[in-house]
mmCIF file of C-alpha atoms in Angstrom:
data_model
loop_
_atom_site.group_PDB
_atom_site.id
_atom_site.type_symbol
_atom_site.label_atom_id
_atom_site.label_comp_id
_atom_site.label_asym_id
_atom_site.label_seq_id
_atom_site.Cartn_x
_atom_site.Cartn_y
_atom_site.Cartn_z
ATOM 1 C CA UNK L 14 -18.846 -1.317 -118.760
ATOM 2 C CA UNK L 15 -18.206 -3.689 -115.514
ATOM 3 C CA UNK L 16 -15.761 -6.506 -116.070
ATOM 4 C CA UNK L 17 -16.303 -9.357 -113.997
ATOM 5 C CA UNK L 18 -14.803 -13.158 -115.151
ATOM 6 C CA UNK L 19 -17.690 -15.016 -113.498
ATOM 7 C CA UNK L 20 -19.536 -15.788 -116.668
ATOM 8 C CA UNK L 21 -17.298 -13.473 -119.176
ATOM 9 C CA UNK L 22 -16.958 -16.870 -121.458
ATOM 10 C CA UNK L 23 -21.015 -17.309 -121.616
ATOM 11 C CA UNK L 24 -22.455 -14.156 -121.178
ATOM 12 C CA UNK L 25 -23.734 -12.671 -123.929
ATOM 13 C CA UNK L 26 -22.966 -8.642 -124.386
ATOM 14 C CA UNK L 27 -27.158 -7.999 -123.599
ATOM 15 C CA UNK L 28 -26.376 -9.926 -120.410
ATOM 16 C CA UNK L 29 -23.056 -8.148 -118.954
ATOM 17 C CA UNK L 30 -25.144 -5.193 -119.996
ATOM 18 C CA UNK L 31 -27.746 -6.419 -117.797
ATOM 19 C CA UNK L 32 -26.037 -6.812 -115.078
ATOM 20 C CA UNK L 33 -24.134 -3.419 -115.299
ATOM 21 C CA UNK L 34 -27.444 -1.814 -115.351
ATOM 22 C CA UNK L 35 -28.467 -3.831 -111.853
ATOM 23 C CA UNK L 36 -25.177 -2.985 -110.813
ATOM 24 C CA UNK L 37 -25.454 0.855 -111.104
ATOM 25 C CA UNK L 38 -29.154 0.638 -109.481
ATOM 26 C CA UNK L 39 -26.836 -1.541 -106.406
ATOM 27 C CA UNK L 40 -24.750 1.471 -106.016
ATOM 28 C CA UNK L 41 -27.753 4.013 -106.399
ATOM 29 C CA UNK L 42 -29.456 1.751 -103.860
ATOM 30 C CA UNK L 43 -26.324 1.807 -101.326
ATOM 31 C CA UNK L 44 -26.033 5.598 -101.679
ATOM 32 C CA UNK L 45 -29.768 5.758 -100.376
ATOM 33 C CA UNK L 46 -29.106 3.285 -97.796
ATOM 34 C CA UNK L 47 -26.182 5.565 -96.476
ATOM 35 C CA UNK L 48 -28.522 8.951 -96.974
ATOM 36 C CA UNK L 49 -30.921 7.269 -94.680
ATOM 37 C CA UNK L 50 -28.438 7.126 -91.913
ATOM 38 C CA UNK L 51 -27.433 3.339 -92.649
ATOM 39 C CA UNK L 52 -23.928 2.086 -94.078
ATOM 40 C CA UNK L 53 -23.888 1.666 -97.623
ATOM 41 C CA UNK L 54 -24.541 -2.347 -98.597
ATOM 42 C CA UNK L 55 -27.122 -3.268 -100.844
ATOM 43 C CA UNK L 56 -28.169 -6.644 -102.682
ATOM 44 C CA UNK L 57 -30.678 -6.999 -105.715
ATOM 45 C CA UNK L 58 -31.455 -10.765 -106.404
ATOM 46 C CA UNK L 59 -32.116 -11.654 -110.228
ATOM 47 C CA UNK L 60 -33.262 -14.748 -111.856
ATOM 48 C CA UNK L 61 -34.012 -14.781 -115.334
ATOM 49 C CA UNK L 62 -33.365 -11.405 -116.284
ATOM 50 C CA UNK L 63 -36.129 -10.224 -113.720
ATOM 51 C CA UNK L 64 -35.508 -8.578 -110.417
ATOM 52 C CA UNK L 65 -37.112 -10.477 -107.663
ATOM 53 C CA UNK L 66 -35.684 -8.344 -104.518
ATOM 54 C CA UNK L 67 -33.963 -5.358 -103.637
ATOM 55 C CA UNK L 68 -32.395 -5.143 -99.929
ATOM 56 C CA UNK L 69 -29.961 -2.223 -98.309
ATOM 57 C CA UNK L 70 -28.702 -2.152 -94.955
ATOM 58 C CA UNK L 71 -30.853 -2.051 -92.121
ATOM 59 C CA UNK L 72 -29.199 -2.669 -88.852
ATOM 60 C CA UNK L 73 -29.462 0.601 -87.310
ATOM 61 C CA UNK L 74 -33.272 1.098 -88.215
ATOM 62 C CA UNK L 75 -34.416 -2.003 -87.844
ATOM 63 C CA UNK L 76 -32.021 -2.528 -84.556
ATOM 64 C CA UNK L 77 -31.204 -5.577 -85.835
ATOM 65 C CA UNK L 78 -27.549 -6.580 -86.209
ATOM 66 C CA UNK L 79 -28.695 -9.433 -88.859
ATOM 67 C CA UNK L 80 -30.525 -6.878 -91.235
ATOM 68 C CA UNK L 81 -27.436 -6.757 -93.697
ATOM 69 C CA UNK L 82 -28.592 -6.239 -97.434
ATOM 70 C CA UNK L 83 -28.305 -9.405 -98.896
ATOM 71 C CA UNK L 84 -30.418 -10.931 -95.312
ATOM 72 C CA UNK L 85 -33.462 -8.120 -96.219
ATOM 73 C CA UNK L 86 -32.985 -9.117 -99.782
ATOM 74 C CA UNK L 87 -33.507 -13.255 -99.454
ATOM 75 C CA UNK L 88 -36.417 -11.939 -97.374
ATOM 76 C CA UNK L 89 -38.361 -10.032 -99.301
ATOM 77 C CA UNK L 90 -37.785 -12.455 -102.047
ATOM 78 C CA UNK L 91 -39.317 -15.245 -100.414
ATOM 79 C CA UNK L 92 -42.184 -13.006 -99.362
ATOM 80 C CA UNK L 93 -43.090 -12.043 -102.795
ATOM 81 C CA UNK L 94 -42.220 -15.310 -104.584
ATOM 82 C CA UNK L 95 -41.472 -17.676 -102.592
ATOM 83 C CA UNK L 96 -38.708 -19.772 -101.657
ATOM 84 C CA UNK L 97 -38.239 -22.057 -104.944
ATOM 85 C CA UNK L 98 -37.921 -18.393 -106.821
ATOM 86 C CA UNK L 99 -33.832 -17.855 -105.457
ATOM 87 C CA UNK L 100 -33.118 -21.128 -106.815
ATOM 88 C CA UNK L 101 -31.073 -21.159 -109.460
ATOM 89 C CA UNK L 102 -30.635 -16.998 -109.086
ATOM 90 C CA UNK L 103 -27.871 -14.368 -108.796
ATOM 91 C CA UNK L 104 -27.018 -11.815 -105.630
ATOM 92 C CA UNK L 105 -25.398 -8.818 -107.219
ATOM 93 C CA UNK L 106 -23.832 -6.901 -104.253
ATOM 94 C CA UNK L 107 -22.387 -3.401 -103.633
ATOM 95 C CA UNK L 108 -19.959 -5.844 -101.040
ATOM 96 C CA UNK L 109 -18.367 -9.040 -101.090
ATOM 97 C CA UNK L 110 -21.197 -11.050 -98.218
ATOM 98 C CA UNK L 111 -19.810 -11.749 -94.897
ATOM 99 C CA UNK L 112 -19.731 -15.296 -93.724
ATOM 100 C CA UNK L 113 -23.679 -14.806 -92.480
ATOM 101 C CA UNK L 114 -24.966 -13.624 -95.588
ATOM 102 C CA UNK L 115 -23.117 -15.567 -98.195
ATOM 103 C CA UNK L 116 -24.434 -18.578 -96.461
ATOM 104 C CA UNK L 117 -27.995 -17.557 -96.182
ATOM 105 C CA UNK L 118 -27.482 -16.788 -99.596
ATOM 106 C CA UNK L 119 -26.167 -20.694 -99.953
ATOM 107 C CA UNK L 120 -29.045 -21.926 -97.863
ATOM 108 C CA UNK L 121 -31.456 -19.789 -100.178
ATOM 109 C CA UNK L 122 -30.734 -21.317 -103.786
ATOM 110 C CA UNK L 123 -28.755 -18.072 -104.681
ATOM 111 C CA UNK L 124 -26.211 -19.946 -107.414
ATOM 112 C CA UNK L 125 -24.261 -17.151 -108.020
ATOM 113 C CA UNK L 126 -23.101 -13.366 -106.591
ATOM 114 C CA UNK L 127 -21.607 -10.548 -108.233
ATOM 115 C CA UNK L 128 -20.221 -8.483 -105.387
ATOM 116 C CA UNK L 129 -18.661 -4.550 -105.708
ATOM 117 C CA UNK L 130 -16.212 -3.900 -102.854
ATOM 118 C CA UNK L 131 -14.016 -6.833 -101.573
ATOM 119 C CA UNK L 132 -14.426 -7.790 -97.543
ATOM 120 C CA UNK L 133 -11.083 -6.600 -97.526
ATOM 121 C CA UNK L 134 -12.099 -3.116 -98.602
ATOM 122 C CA UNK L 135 -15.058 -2.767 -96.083
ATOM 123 C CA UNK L 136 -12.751 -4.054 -93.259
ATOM 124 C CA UNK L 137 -10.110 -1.792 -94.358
ATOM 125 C CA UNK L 138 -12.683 1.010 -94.401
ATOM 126 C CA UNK L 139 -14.011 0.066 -90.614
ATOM 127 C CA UNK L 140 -15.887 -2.770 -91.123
ATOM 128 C CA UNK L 141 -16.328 -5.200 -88.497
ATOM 129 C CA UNK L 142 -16.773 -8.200 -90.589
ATOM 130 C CA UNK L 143 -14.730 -11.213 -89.887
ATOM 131 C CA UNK L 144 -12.081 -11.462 -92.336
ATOM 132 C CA UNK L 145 -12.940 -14.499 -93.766
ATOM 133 C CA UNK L 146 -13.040 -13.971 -97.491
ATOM 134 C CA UNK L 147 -16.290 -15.945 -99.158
ATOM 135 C CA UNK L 148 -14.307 -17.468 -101.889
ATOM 136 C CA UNK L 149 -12.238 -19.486 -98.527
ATOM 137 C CA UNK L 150 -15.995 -20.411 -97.426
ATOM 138 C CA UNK L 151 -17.088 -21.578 -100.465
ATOM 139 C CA UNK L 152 -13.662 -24.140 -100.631
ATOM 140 C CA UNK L 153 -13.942 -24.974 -97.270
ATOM 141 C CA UNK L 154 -17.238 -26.305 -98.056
ATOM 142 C CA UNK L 155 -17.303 -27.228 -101.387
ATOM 143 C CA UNK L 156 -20.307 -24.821 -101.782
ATOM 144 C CA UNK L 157 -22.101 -24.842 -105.427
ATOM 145 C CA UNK L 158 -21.761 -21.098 -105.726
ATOM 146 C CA UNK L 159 -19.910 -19.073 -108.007
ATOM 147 C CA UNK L 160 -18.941 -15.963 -106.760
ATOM 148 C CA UNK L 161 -16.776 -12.535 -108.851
ATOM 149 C CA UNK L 162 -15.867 -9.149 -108.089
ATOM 150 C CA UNK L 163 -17.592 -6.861 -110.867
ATOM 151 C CA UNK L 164 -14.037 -4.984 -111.613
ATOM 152 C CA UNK L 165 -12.643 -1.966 -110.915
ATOM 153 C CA UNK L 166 -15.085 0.156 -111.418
ATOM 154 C CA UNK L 167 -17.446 -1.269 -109.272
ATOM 155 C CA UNK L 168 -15.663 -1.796 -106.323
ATOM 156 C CA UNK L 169 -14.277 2.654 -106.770
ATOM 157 C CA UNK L 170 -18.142 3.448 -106.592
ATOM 158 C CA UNK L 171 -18.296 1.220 -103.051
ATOM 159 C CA UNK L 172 -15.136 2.471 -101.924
ATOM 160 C CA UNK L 173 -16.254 6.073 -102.520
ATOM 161 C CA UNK L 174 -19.280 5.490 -100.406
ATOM 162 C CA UNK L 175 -18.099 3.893 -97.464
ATOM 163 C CA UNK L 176 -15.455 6.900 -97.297
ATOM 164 C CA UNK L 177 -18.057 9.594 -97.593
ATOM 165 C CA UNK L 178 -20.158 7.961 -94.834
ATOM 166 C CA UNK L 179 -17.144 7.665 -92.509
ATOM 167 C CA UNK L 180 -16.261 11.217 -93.721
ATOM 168 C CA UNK L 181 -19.593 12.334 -92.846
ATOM 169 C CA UNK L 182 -20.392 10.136 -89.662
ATOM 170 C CA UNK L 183 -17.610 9.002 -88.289
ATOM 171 C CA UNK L 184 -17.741 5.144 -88.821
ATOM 172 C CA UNK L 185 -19.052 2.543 -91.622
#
């Protein structure tokens, strides 16, 4: 099971459950993402127990350098439910968001993310993030997001990926 200390005093066992079963379908997601030729992010947004939105990386296909998961994510989101949906929600990630995406996620409603790899571990696996942790965002601007790595476990499945697509292509 993940371990994450975000809600680990209120979650209930059917939750963290929950949320290691979105989490495996993150990594299954960023593993198709990286198949496809992209680099392996990926974002599911959850409210309620439901799913409302699954993004993965798009920037090479879409030749759009702001297509990151959690960006196609709030998207198609908001296109099937509408804005007032992410309010209140959770961004489970297969990475920590950069700077743009943790504040779209801000500027969406998104209360909370559950993130894999650390920015630290994509940078240190060619990334070319800023390295501006979210956690230093989120002080800086007294955000009202809460924000946890999902453990070990989670981040080795991340890690794993972005090495066998720089194995395998060269680059992240």
């Amino acid at each position: 099971m993940l371990q994450c200390g975000l809600f680990e005093g209120s979650m209930t066992e059917n939750e963290r459950d929950q949320i290691a079963h979105v989490f495996r379908e993150v990594v299954a997601l960023a593993s198709t993402a990286m198949q496809a030729g992209q680099s392996p992010f990926s974002a599911i947004i959850v409210a309620n127990g439901q799913v409302l939105a699954r993004g993965v990386n798009q920037t090479r296909s879409g030749k759009n350098p702001t297509l990151h998961a959690e960006m196609v994510a709030i998207a198609e989101a908001c296109k099937a439910h509408g804005m007032e949906a992410l309010a209140g929600s959770t961004a489970i990630c297969s990475c920590e968001p950069c700077p743009m995406c943790l504040m779209a996620l801000y500027y969406s409603g998104v209360a909370s993310v559950l993130f894999g790899a650390s920015l630290q571990d994509a940078i240190a696996n060619g990334s070319g993030d800023p390295p501006i942790p979210s956690k230093t965002l989120i002080e800086l601007g007294d955000l009202p997001i809460e924000i946890d790595q999902v453990g070990d476990e989670g981040a080795e499945a991340i890690i794993r990926l972005f090495r066998q697509k720089i194995e395998r292509d060269g680059e992240l």
